[in-house]
mmCIF file of C-alpha atoms and ligand atoms in Angstrom:
data_model
loop_
_atom_site.group_PDB
_atom_site.id
_atom_site.type_symbol
_atom_site.label_atom_id
_atom_site.label_comp_id
_atom_site.label_asym_id
_atom_site.label_seq_id
_atom_site.Cartn_x
_atom_site.Cartn_y
_atom_site.Cartn_z
ATOM 1 C CA MET A 1 28.744 -71.262 159.102
ATOM 2 C CA SER A 2 30.142 -68.650 156.701
ATOM 3 C CA PHE A 3 28.641 -68.084 153.278
ATOM 4 C CA VAL A 4 31.599 -69.891 151.700
ATOM 5 C CA ALA A 5 30.491 -73.206 153.242
ATOM 6 C CA GLU A 6 26.879 -72.579 152.239
ATOM 7 C CA PHE A 7 27.935 -71.526 148.737
ATOM 8 C CA ASP A 8 29.996 -74.670 148.205
ATOM 9 C CA ALA A 9 26.950 -76.802 149.044
ATOM 10 C CA LEU A 10 24.580 -74.923 146.716
ATOM 11 C CA PRO A 11 23.083 -76.972 143.864
ATOM 12 C CA LEU A 12 23.958 -74.265 141.336
ATOM 13 C CA ASP A 13 23.937 -76.471 138.250
ATOM 14 C CA ALA A 14 20.475 -77.736 139.131
ATOM 15 C CA GLY A 15 19.340 -74.155 139.795
ATOM 16 C CA LEU A 16 20.571 -73.047 136.401
ATOM 17 C CA LYS A 17 18.900 -75.990 134.672
ATOM 18 C CA ARG A 18 15.701 -75.200 136.524
ATOM 19 C CA SER A 19 15.886 -71.640 135.289
ATOM 20 C CA LEU A 20 16.514 -72.590 131.671
ATOM 21 C CA SER A 21 13.635 -75.055 131.651
ATOM 22 C CA ALA A 22 11.088 -73.058 133.717
ATOM 23 C CA SER A 23 7.626 -72.829 132.146
ATOM 24 C CA ALA A 24 5.277 -69.851 131.900
ATOM 25 C CA THR A 25 3.163 -71.537 134.609
ATOM 26 C CA ASN A 26 6.164 -71.654 136.981
ATOM 27 C CA VAL A 27 6.779 -67.948 136.328
ATOM 28 C CA ARG A 28 3.125 -66.980 136.868
ATOM 29 C CA GLU A 29 3.152 -68.833 140.192
ATOM 30 C CA ALA A 30 6.300 -67.014 141.294
ATOM 31 C CA LEU A 31 4.689 -63.694 140.349
ATOM 32 C CA THR A 32 1.973 -64.172 142.946
ATOM 33 C CA LYS A 33 4.031 -65.767 145.732
ATOM 34 C CA SER A 34 5.581 -64.085 148.738
ATOM 35 C CA PRO A 35 8.121 -64.708 150.137
ATOM 36 C CA LEU A 36 10.018 -66.348 147.313
ATOM 37 C CA ALA A 37 12.518 -69.189 147.520
ATOM 38 C CA LEU A 38 15.682 -69.403 145.432
ATOM 39 C CA ALA A 39 13.867 -71.866 143.125
ATOM 40 C CA ASP A 40 11.220 -69.199 142.432
ATOM 41 C CA PHE A 41 13.940 -66.664 141.713
ATOM 42 C CA ALA A 42 15.426 -69.120 139.193
ATOM 43 C CA GLY A 43 12.041 -69.039 137.455
ATOM 44 C CA LEU A 44 11.949 -65.228 137.408
ATOM 45 C CA ILE A 45 15.280 -64.991 135.575
ATOM 46 C CA SER A 46 14.315 -67.719 133.090
ATOM 47 C CA PRO A 47 13.849 -67.338 129.322
ATOM 48 C CA ALA A 48 10.146 -68.045 129.996
ATOM 49 C CA ALA A 49 9.970 -65.028 132.338
ATOM 50 C CA SER A 50 11.550 -62.870 129.646
ATOM 51 C CA GLU A 51 8.366 -63.493 127.666
ATOM 52 C CA LEU A 52 6.354 -62.268 130.675
ATOM 53 C CA LEU A 53 8.357 -59.114 131.214
ATOM 54 C CA GLU A 54 5.344 -56.804 131.395
ATOM 55 C CA PRO A 55 3.640 -58.481 134.392
ATOM 56 C CA LEU A 56 7.075 -58.893 136.007
ATOM 57 C CA CYS A 57 7.735 -55.155 135.631
ATOM 58 C CA ARG A 58 4.262 -54.282 136.976
ATOM 59 C CA ARG A 59 4.776 -56.374 140.113
ATOM 60 C CA SER A 60 8.261 -55.001 140.675
ATOM 61 C CA ARG A 61 7.080 -51.436 140.254
ATOM 62 C CA ALA A 62 4.201 -51.903 142.724
ATOM 63 C CA LEU A 63 6.429 -53.582 145.317
ATOM 64 C CA THR A 64 9.114 -50.886 145.026
ATOM 65 C CA GLN A 65 6.595 -48.094 145.500
ATOM 66 C CA GLN A 66 5.027 -49.897 148.433
ATOM 67 C CA ARG A 67 8.400 -50.383 150.224
ATOM 68 C CA PHE A 68 10.342 -47.268 149.208
ATOM 69 C CA GLY A 69 7.804 -44.721 147.955
ATOM 70 C CA LYS A 70 8.594 -42.811 144.770
ATOM 71 C CA VAL A 71 12.107 -41.943 145.783
ATOM 72 C CA ILE A 72 15.571 -42.356 144.221
ATOM 73 C CA ARG A 73 18.557 -41.871 146.512
ATOM 74 C CA LEU A 74 21.500 -40.235 144.736
ATOM 75 C CA PHE A 75 25.180 -40.775 145.477
ATOM 76 C CA ALA A 76 28.520 -40.096 143.838
ATOM 77 C CA PRO A 77 31.710 -42.148 143.781
ATOM 78 C CA LEU A 78 34.821 -40.325 144.991
ATOM 79 C CA TYR A 79 37.979 -42.082 143.792
ATOM 80 C CA LEU A 80 40.768 -41.761 146.349
ATOM 81 C CA SER A 81 43.443 -43.749 144.546
ATOM 82 C CA ASN A 82 43.989 -45.791 141.405
ATOM 83 C CA GLU A 83 47.067 -47.602 142.752
ATOM 84 C CA CYS A 84 46.537 -51.352 142.868
ATOM 85 C CA VAL A 85 48.584 -54.443 143.679
ATOM 86 C CA ASN A 86 46.191 -56.786 141.863
ATOM 87 C CA ASN A 87 45.921 -57.790 138.248
ATOM 88 C CA CYS A 88 42.275 -58.222 137.284
ATOM 89 C CA LYS A 89 42.052 -58.758 133.529
ATOM 90 C CA TYR A 90 38.895 -56.642 133.169
ATOM 91 C CA CYS A 91 40.032 -53.568 135.143
ATOM 92 C CA GLY A 92 41.885 -50.470 133.971
ATOM 93 C CA PHE A 93 43.614 -50.065 137.357
ATOM 94 C CA SER A 94 45.365 -53.462 137.104
ATOM 95 C CA ARG A 95 48.929 -53.350 138.430
ATOM 96 C CA ASP A 96 50.537 -54.094 135.069
ATOM 97 C CA ASN A 97 48.586 -51.502 133.073
ATOM 98 C CA PRO A 98 50.874 -48.552 132.178
ATOM 99 C CA ILE A 99 48.501 -45.820 133.379
ATOM 100 C CA LEU A 100 48.755 -42.512 135.229
ATOM 101 C CA ARG A 101 48.231 -43.052 138.927
ATOM 102 C CA VAL A 102 47.800 -41.035 142.075
ATOM 103 C CA THR A 103 46.598 -41.344 145.662
ATOM 104 C CA LEU A 104 44.914 -38.143 146.825
ATOM 105 C CA SER A 105 46.013 -36.530 150.086
ATOM 106 C CA VAL A 106 43.302 -36.110 152.720
ATOM 107 C CA ASP A 107 43.107 -32.380 151.853
ATOM 108 C CA GLU A 108 42.648 -33.244 148.198
ATOM 109 C CA VAL A 109 39.908 -35.723 149.109
ATOM 110 C CA LEU A 110 38.158 -32.943 151.022
ATOM 111 C CA ARG A 111 38.430 -30.668 147.981
ATOM 112 C CA GLU A 112 36.853 -33.320 145.774
ATOM 113 C CA ALA A 113 34.127 -34.001 148.324
ATOM 114 C CA ARG A 114 33.258 -30.312 148.626
ATOM 115 C CA ALA A 115 32.868 -30.103 144.859
ATOM 116 C CA LEU A 116 30.318 -32.923 145.150
ATOM 117 C CA LYS A 117 28.631 -31.182 148.069
ATOM 118 C CA GLU A 118 28.266 -28.048 145.912
ATOM 119 C CA GLN A 119 26.340 -30.196 143.453
ATOM 120 C CA GLY A 120 24.016 -31.380 146.227
ATOM 121 C CA PHE A 121 25.457 -34.779 147.224
ATOM 122 C CA ARG A 122 25.478 -35.854 150.889
ATOM 123 C CA ASN A 123 25.954 -39.580 150.188
ATOM 124 C CA ILE A 124 29.347 -40.532 148.837
ATOM 125 C CA LEU A 125 31.102 -43.764 148.017
ATOM 126 C CA LEU A 126 34.870 -43.641 148.600
ATOM 127 C CA VAL A 127 36.536 -45.885 146.014
ATOM 128 C CA ALA A 128 40.141 -47.033 145.792
ATOM 129 C CA GLY A 129 42.271 -49.762 144.287
ATOM 130 C CA GLU A 130 43.831 -52.265 146.661
ATOM 131 C CA HIS A 131 47.218 -51.001 147.805
ATOM 132 C CA PRO A 132 47.814 -51.392 151.549
ATOM 133 C CA ARG A 133 50.808 -48.992 151.502
ATOM 134 C CA PHE A 134 48.948 -46.055 149.918
ATOM 135 C CA VAL A 135 45.375 -46.927 150.886
ATOM 136 C CA SER A 136 45.943 -48.021 154.484
ATOM 137 C CA LYS A 137 43.338 -48.358 157.225
ATOM 138 C CA ASN A 138 44.694 -45.164 158.851
ATOM 139 C CA TYR A 139 44.456 -43.244 155.582
ATOM 140 C CA LEU A 140 40.864 -44.415 155.077
ATOM 141 C CA ALA A 141 39.910 -43.577 158.667
ATOM 142 C CA ASP A 142 41.460 -40.092 158.243
ATOM 143 C CA CYS A 143 39.480 -39.523 155.028
ATOM 144 C CA VAL A 144 36.217 -40.621 156.644
ATOM 145 C CA ARG A 145 36.828 -38.565 159.806
ATOM 146 C CA THR A 146 37.555 -35.463 157.739
ATOM 147 C CA LEU A 147 34.421 -35.838 155.625
ATOM 148 C CA HIS A 148 32.016 -37.073 158.263
ATOM 149 C CA ASP A 149 30.747 -33.672 159.499
ATOM 150 C CA GLU A 150 29.740 -32.672 155.993
ATOM 151 C CA PHE A 151 28.555 -36.042 154.671
ATOM 152 C CA PRO A 152 26.060 -38.060 156.717
ATOM 153 C CA GLY A 153 26.307 -41.010 154.325
ATOM 154 C CA ILE A 154 29.803 -42.383 153.685
ATOM 155 C CA SER A 155 30.366 -45.833 152.202
ATOM 156 C CA LEU A 156 33.555 -47.477 150.985
ATOM 157 C CA GLU A 157 34.491 -49.673 148.061
ATOM 158 C CA VAL A 158 38.112 -50.580 148.760
ATOM 159 C CA GLY A 159 40.327 -53.665 149.046
ATOM 160 C CA PRO A 160 38.985 -56.242 151.557
ATOM 161 C CA MET A 161 40.407 -55.986 155.081
ATOM 162 C CA GLU A 162 40.423 -57.816 158.408
ATOM 163 C CA THR A 163 37.570 -57.067 160.815
ATOM 164 C CA GLU A 164 39.970 -55.317 163.199
ATOM 165 C CA ASP A 165 41.192 -53.050 160.415
ATOM 166 C CA TYR A 166 37.649 -52.023 159.577
ATOM 167 C CA ARG A 167 36.803 -50.954 163.138
ATOM 168 C CA PRO A 168 38.649 -47.574 163.169
ATOM 169 C CA ILE A 169 37.036 -46.731 159.828
ATOM 170 C CA VAL A 170 33.577 -47.451 161.250
ATOM 171 C CA ARG A 171 34.420 -45.429 164.368
ATOM 172 C CA ALA A 172 35.455 -42.542 162.116
ATOM 173 C CA GLY A 173 31.907 -42.490 160.724
ATOM 174 C CA ALA A 174 31.676 -44.833 157.707
ATOM 175 C CA GLU A 175 28.354 -46.667 157.515
ATOM 176 C CA GLY A 176 28.574 -48.796 154.377
ATOM 177 C CA LEU A 177 30.901 -51.256 152.700
ATOM 178 C CA VAL A 178 30.522 -52.376 149.096
ATOM 179 C CA VAL A 179 32.361 -55.388 147.703
ATOM 180 C CA TYR A 180 31.538 -57.185 144.479
ATOM 181 C CA GLN A 181 32.548 -60.800 144.127
ATOM 182 C CA GLU A 182 33.043 -59.933 140.407
ATOM 183 C CA THR A 183 32.328 -63.541 139.385
ATOM 184 C CA TYR A 184 31.053 -66.401 141.530
ATOM 185 C CA ASP A 185 32.546 -68.922 139.093
ATOM 186 C CA ARG A 186 35.636 -70.198 140.938
ATOM 187 C CA ALA A 187 37.506 -71.399 137.831
ATOM 188 C CA LEU A 188 36.864 -68.193 135.909
ATOM 189 C CA TYR A 189 37.757 -66.135 138.988
ATOM 190 C CA ALA A 190 41.159 -67.865 139.121
ATOM 191 C CA GLU A 191 41.703 -67.176 135.418
ATOM 192 C CA LEU A 192 40.804 -63.486 135.607
ATOM 193 C CA HIS A 193 42.688 -62.583 138.792
ATOM 194 C CA THR A 194 46.260 -63.296 137.853
ATOM 195 C CA ALA A 195 48.215 -61.565 140.636
ATOM 196 C CA GLY A 196 47.718 -60.070 144.072
ATOM 197 C CA PRO A 197 45.737 -60.850 147.218
ATOM 198 C CA LYS A 198 42.464 -60.689 145.305
ATOM 199 C CA ARG A 199 43.219 -64.161 143.972
ATOM 200 C CA ASP A 200 41.799 -65.511 147.246
ATOM 201 C CA PHE A 201 38.155 -66.149 146.268
ATOM 202 C CA ASN A 202 36.989 -67.197 149.766
ATOM 203 C CA TRP A 203 38.586 -64.214 151.513
ATOM 204 C CA ARG A 204 36.724 -61.865 149.201
ATOM 205 C CA MET A 205 33.449 -63.726 149.577
ATOM 206 C CA GLU A 206 33.601 -63.443 153.379
ATOM 207 C CA THR A 207 34.276 -59.693 153.275
ATOM 208 C CA PRO A 208 30.671 -58.563 153.943
ATOM 209 C CA GLU A 209 30.594 -60.787 157.035
ATOM 210 C CA ARG A 210 33.830 -59.254 158.378
ATOM 211 C CA ALA A 211 32.495 -55.774 157.596
ATOM 212 C CA TYR A 212 29.286 -56.521 159.499
ATOM 213 C CA ALA A 213 31.246 -57.833 162.485
ATOM 214 C CA ALA A 214 33.191 -54.558 162.492
ATOM 215 C CA GLY A 215 29.968 -52.530 162.664
ATOM 216 C CA PHE A 216 29.167 -51.480 159.095
ATOM 217 C CA ARG A 217 25.406 -51.045 158.805
ATOM 218 C CA ARG A 218 25.040 -51.009 155.040
ATOM 219 C CA LEU A 219 26.418 -53.907 153.033
ATOM 220 C CA GLY A 220 26.628 -53.854 149.256
ATOM 221 C CA ILE A 221 27.232 -56.878 147.060
ATOM 222 C CA GLY A 222 27.049 -57.703 143.357
ATOM 223 C CA ALA A 223 28.617 -59.463 140.405
ATOM 224 C CA LEU A 224 30.220 -57.876 137.384
ATOM 225 C CA PHE A 225 28.022 -58.903 134.485
ATOM 226 C CA GLY A 226 29.889 -59.807 131.312
ATOM 227 C CA LEU A 227 32.200 -62.415 132.873
ATOM 228 C CA ALA A 228 30.278 -65.670 133.595
ATOM 229 C CA ASP A 229 26.742 -66.448 132.386
ATOM 230 C CA TRP A 230 24.414 -63.785 133.837
ATOM 231 C CA ARG A 231 21.821 -66.255 135.126
ATOM 232 C CA PHE A 232 24.511 -68.186 137.004
ATOM 233 C CA GLU A 233 25.850 -64.986 138.569
ATOM 234 C CA ALA A 234 22.334 -63.811 139.446
ATOM 235 C CA LEU A 235 21.556 -67.077 141.261
ATOM 236 C CA CYS A 236 24.783 -66.746 143.256
ATOM 237 C CA VAL A 237 24.150 -63.095 144.142
ATOM 238 C CA ALA A 238 20.632 -64.034 145.259
ATOM 239 C CA ALA A 239 21.984 -66.870 147.443
ATOM 240 C CA HIS A 240 24.587 -64.498 148.906
ATOM 241 C CA ALA A 241 21.987 -61.809 149.590
ATOM 242 C CA ASP A 242 19.707 -64.375 151.214
ATOM 243 C CA TYR A 243 22.559 -65.506 153.490
ATOM 244 C CA LEU A 244 23.394 -61.930 154.512
ATOM 245 C CA LEU A 245 19.752 -61.108 155.258
ATOM 246 C CA ARG A 246 19.591 -64.122 157.578
ATOM 247 C CA ASN A 247 22.968 -63.649 159.238
ATOM 248 C CA CYS A 248 23.708 -59.930 159.114
ATOM 249 C CA TRP A 249 20.146 -58.831 159.732
ATOM 250 C CA LYS A 250 20.897 -55.502 161.396
ATOM 251 C CA ALA A 251 22.477 -54.231 158.196
ATOM 252 C CA GLN A 252 20.675 -52.793 155.209
ATOM 253 C CA LEU A 253 21.522 -54.705 152.071
ATOM 254 C CA THR A 254 22.116 -53.271 148.620
ATOM 255 C CA ILE A 255 22.640 -55.181 145.386
ATOM 256 C CA SER A 256 24.450 -53.602 142.438
ATOM 257 C CA LEU A 257 24.103 -54.708 138.834
ATOM 258 C CA PRO A 258 27.222 -53.423 137.048
ATOM 259 C CA ARG A 259 27.829 -54.484 133.450
ATOM 260 C CA LEU A 260 31.360 -54.378 132.064
ATOM 261 C CA ARG A 261 32.390 -51.129 130.404
ATOM 262 C CA PRO A 262 35.414 -50.292 128.197
ATOM 263 C CA CYS A 263 38.599 -49.625 130.200
ATOM 264 C CA ALA A 264 42.418 -49.416 129.904
ATOM 265 C CA GLY A 265 43.651 -52.870 128.864
ATOM 266 C CA GLU A 266 40.682 -53.171 126.499
ATOM 267 C CA PHE A 267 39.232 -56.353 127.940
ATOM 268 C CA GLU A 268 36.206 -57.566 125.980
ATOM 269 C CA PRO A 269 33.179 -59.000 127.842
ATOM 270 C CA LEU A 270 33.169 -62.800 127.845
ATOM 271 C CA THR A 271 29.384 -63.099 127.956
ATOM 272 C CA ARG A 272 26.484 -60.921 126.919
ATOM 273 C CA MET A 273 23.742 -59.502 129.064
ATOM 274 C CA THR A 274 21.237 -57.528 127.013
ATOM 275 C CA ASP A 275 19.281 -54.491 128.209
ATOM 276 C CA ARG A 276 16.185 -56.687 128.377
ATOM 277 C CA ASP A 277 18.062 -59.198 130.576
ATOM 278 C CA LEU A 278 19.092 -56.344 132.877
ATOM 279 C CA VAL A 279 15.505 -55.108 133.222
ATOM 280 C CA GLN A 280 14.354 -58.661 133.964
ATOM 281 C CA LEU A 281 17.040 -59.097 136.606
ATOM 282 C CA VAL A 282 16.224 -55.814 138.368
ATOM 283 C CA CYS A 283 12.590 -56.934 138.646
ATOM 284 C CA ALA A 284 13.526 -60.466 139.757
ATOM 285 C CA PHE A 285 15.757 -59.091 142.539
ATOM 286 C CA ARG A 286 12.956 -56.765 143.651
ATOM 287 C CA LEU A 287 10.455 -59.612 143.928
ATOM 288 C CA MET A 288 12.940 -61.842 145.728
ATOM 289 C CA PHE A 289 14.204 -59.106 148.095
ATOM 290 C CA PRO A 290 11.452 -56.484 148.483
ATOM 291 C CA ASP A 291 13.455 -54.395 150.991
ATOM 292 C CA ALA A 292 16.910 -54.509 149.404
ATOM 293 C CA GLY A 293 18.343 -51.377 147.806
ATOM 294 C CA LEU A 294 19.017 -51.895 144.097
ATOM 295 C CA VAL A 295 21.859 -49.788 142.717
ATOM 296 C CA LEU A 296 22.397 -48.528 139.175
ATOM 297 C CA SER A 297 25.539 -46.655 138.151
ATOM 298 C CA THR A 298 26.477 -44.346 135.295
ATOM 299 C CA ARG A 299 27.915 -47.381 133.492
ATOM 300 C CA GLU A 300 24.464 -47.593 131.900
ATOM 301 C CA PRO A 301 23.240 -45.099 129.284
ATOM 302 C CA ALA A 302 20.804 -42.329 130.215
ATOM 303 C CA LYS A 303 17.794 -43.747 128.382
ATOM 304 C CA LEU A 304 18.050 -47.157 130.026
ATOM 305 C CA ARG A 305 18.612 -45.600 133.464
ATOM 306 C CA ASP A 306 15.525 -43.445 133.048
ATOM 307 C CA GLY A 307 13.521 -46.489 132.032
ATOM 308 C CA LEU A 308 14.680 -48.402 135.112
ATOM 309 C CA VAL A 309 13.754 -45.643 137.599
ATOM 310 C CA PRO A 310 10.162 -46.819 138.097
ATOM 311 C CA LEU A 311 10.942 -50.535 137.889
ATOM 312 C CA GLY A 312 12.853 -51.283 141.078
ATOM 313 C CA ILE A 313 16.030 -49.198 141.303
ATOM 314 C CA THR A 314 16.374 -47.247 144.556
ATOM 315 C CA LEU A 315 19.916 -45.822 144.369
ATOM 316 C CA MET A 316 21.691 -44.145 141.492
ATOM 317 C CA SER A 317 25.038 -42.498 141.006
ATOM 318 C CA ALA A 318 25.151 -39.358 138.881
ATOM 319 C CA GLY A 319 27.774 -37.128 137.273
ATOM 320 C CA SER A 320 30.431 -39.728 138.109
ATOM 321 C CA HIS A 321 34.160 -39.578 137.473
ATOM 322 C CA THR A 322 36.134 -42.798 137.816
ATOM 323 C CA GLU A 323 39.564 -41.202 138.164
ATOM 324 C CA PRO A 324 41.042 -39.752 141.387
ATOM 325 C CA GLY A 325 40.823 -35.968 141.189
ATOM 326 C CA GLY A 326 38.125 -36.169 138.519
ATOM 327 C CA TYR A 327 35.879 -33.485 140.026
ATOM 328 C CA THR A 328 38.458 -30.742 140.681
ATOM 329 C CA GLY A 329 41.772 -31.792 139.127
ATOM 330 C CA ALA A 330 43.150 -32.491 142.635
ATOM 331 C CA GLY A 331 46.317 -34.590 142.744
ATOM 332 C CA LYS A 332 47.569 -33.600 139.277
ATOM 333 C CA GLU A 333 50.862 -32.366 140.740
ATOM 334 C CA HIS A 334 51.885 -35.794 142.009
ATOM 335 C CA LEU A 335 50.790 -38.077 139.190
ATOM 336 C CA HIS A 336 53.133 -40.859 138.173
ATOM 337 C CA GLN A 337 53.111 -43.554 135.572
ATOM 338 C CA THR A 338 53.636 -47.211 136.295
ATOM 339 C CA VAL A 339 54.954 -49.798 133.882
ATOM 340 C CA HIS A 340 54.438 -53.364 135.098
ATOM 341 C CA GLY A 341 53.899 -51.987 138.569
ATOM 342 C CA ARG A 342 57.141 -49.923 138.622
ATOM 343 C CA ILE A 343 57.008 -46.131 138.886
ATOM 344 C CA VAL A 344 58.567 -44.244 135.950
ATOM 345 C CA GLU A 345 59.008 -40.495 135.555
ATOM 346 C CA LEU A 346 56.733 -38.699 133.102
ATOM 347 C CA GLY A 347 58.455 -37.146 130.081
ATOM 348 C CA ALA A 348 58.247 -33.388 129.354
ATOM 349 C CA SER A 349 55.750 -33.941 126.519
ATOM 350 C CA GLU A 350 53.456 -35.862 128.836
ATOM 351 C CA TRP A 351 53.538 -32.963 131.297
ATOM 352 C CA ALA A 352 52.887 -30.477 128.510
ATOM 353 C CA SER A 353 49.416 -31.831 127.853
ATOM 354 C CA ASP A 354 46.512 -31.584 130.264
ATOM 355 C CA VAL A 355 47.256 -34.797 132.146
ATOM 356 C CA HIS A 356 45.023 -36.413 134.711
ATOM 357 C CA ALA A 357 44.902 -39.809 136.410
ATOM 358 C CA THR A 358 43.467 -42.670 134.358
ATOM 359 C CA GLY A 359 39.861 -43.633 135.077
ATOM 360 C CA GLN A 360 38.721 -47.142 135.992
ATOM 361 C CA PHE A 361 36.243 -47.419 133.127
ATOM 362 C CA ASP A 362 34.275 -45.214 130.723
ATOM 363 C CA ILE A 363 30.892 -44.039 131.906
ATOM 364 C CA ALA A 364 27.854 -44.047 129.610
ATOM 365 C CA ASP A 365 25.490 -41.558 131.287
ATOM 366 C CA GLU A 366 27.340 -38.253 131.097
ATOM 367 C CA ARG A 367 24.534 -36.022 132.361
ATOM 368 C CA SER A 368 25.247 -33.687 135.267
ATOM 369 C CA PRO A 369 23.751 -34.550 138.685
ATOM 370 C CA MET A 370 21.259 -31.687 138.232
ATOM 371 C CA GLU A 371 20.132 -33.057 134.883
ATOM 372 C CA VAL A 372 19.692 -36.532 136.395
ATOM 373 C CA ALA A 373 17.739 -35.098 139.351
ATOM 374 C CA ASP A 374 15.495 -33.071 137.002
ATOM 375 C CA ARG A 375 14.781 -36.149 134.922
ATOM 376 C CA ILE A 376 13.923 -38.174 138.041
ATOM 377 C CA ARG A 377 11.474 -35.436 139.060
ATOM 378 C CA ARG A 378 9.905 -35.381 135.603
ATOM 379 C CA LEU A 379 9.391 -39.130 135.897
ATOM 380 C CA GLY A 380 7.306 -38.435 139.026
ATOM 381 C CA TYR A 381 9.975 -39.485 141.552
ATOM 382 C CA GLU A 382 11.809 -37.525 144.207
ATOM 383 C CA PRO A 383 15.609 -37.396 144.026
ATOM 384 C CA VAL A 384 17.013 -37.651 147.560
ATOM 385 C CA TRP A 385 20.534 -36.408 148.229
ATOM 386 C CA LYS A 386 20.597 -37.368 151.887
ATOM 387 C CA ASP A 387 18.296 -39.909 153.542
ATOM 388 C CA TRP A 388 18.910 -39.382 157.222
ATOM 389 C CA ASP A 389 20.728 -37.100 159.565
ATOM 390 C CA ALA A 390 23.121 -38.345 162.231
ATOM 391 C CA THR A 391 21.833 -35.678 164.619
ATOM 392 C CA LEU A 392 18.355 -37.209 164.515
ATOM 393 C CA THR A 393 19.582 -40.595 165.717
ATOM 394 C CA ALA A 394 22.282 -39.442 168.153
HETATM 395 S S1 LIG B 1 39.163 -54.494 140.053
HETATM 396 FE FE1 LIG B 1 39.859 -53.578 141.957
HETATM 397 S S2 LIG B 1 41.431 -54.951 142.667
HETATM 398 FE FE2 LIG B 1 41.173 -55.414 140.487
HETATM 399 S S3 LIG B 1 42.683 -54.137 139.449
HETATM 400 FE FE3 LIG B 1 40.758 -52.998 139.542
HETATM 401 S S4 LIG B 1 40.946 -51.719 141.364
HETATM 402 FE FE4 LIG B 1 42.484 -53.357 141.512
#
């Protein structure tokens, strides 16, 4: 049975009610239990647990150190393309946004990757909009093959594909696939995804299972916080993670907690998740899934990221650019603008300025990777740029 069938049978309304009405006693019980059930997790994300944040943080911190040591794994996103056939109301890359677009050539991707390598990175996340013509399976496999010798850790965050289409990318050396459901609220999902193949909620939800069948050994999931109620999304992510741990057990699981950031199109968040809520959720995920990687991006400001280092986060991006060519200026020569999805030539005045492709969203932590690594060290943790070597397992 796929997760879609399990998801449709989940008593989510009851779970949410349970969370909203949980008592301090329920939360204290959950704090001492192991393993936890989804009902316990509902208690840990409750308003009552927000009042018990200190013991929740202490437990999360102890569990994280016990399972992962005092280590933060660093990675950087490398945007390959900002072309996209979908319209997602909250995303700057949406097809109908009149932005500057480009798909990097494989040589340009290598140039970008080497700039990241210079900064110390050996784990990279290749990111692209969904555009099967520009970002094809062959293109992705070529990128991975070209980078594989220099980067032992390559993951992808790209448009969902068929299992068969993933296989050559895995063979080329990719180990991880990240796909956020964005929102697990079916009605809201339909409202926010107005055009393109992404409208198919079930197809997206089954992506990690197809990726696992194709051989990916790191699976990343998450919801975009700021769309539906955060407690609802958190319950769904937890149920999804629980399913993947039972059914895709050879893979390592990571959970990301992205909150909406400003972007082209100027979409405003529909719901609020405060910093305190985010801290609570990181700790609740840690207690529920002691061995899952928890990922924090540069969407969050430096101070909050530093505060979350000891509390349960295990992976962080640093020094990120969310536009293709952002690290070296690669691809500038073949930028184009699209208006309602149609390519238009840039005018002379547009070329006169220092143009670059449009980014997906604004980042909040603008520190360099070195500054982030130094801060991690000063917090008593070790920044890790590369966590294993292919030659050791060959
Ligand atoms: S969220 Fe992804 S699929 Fe949607 S417009 Fe942005 S890049 Fe395209």
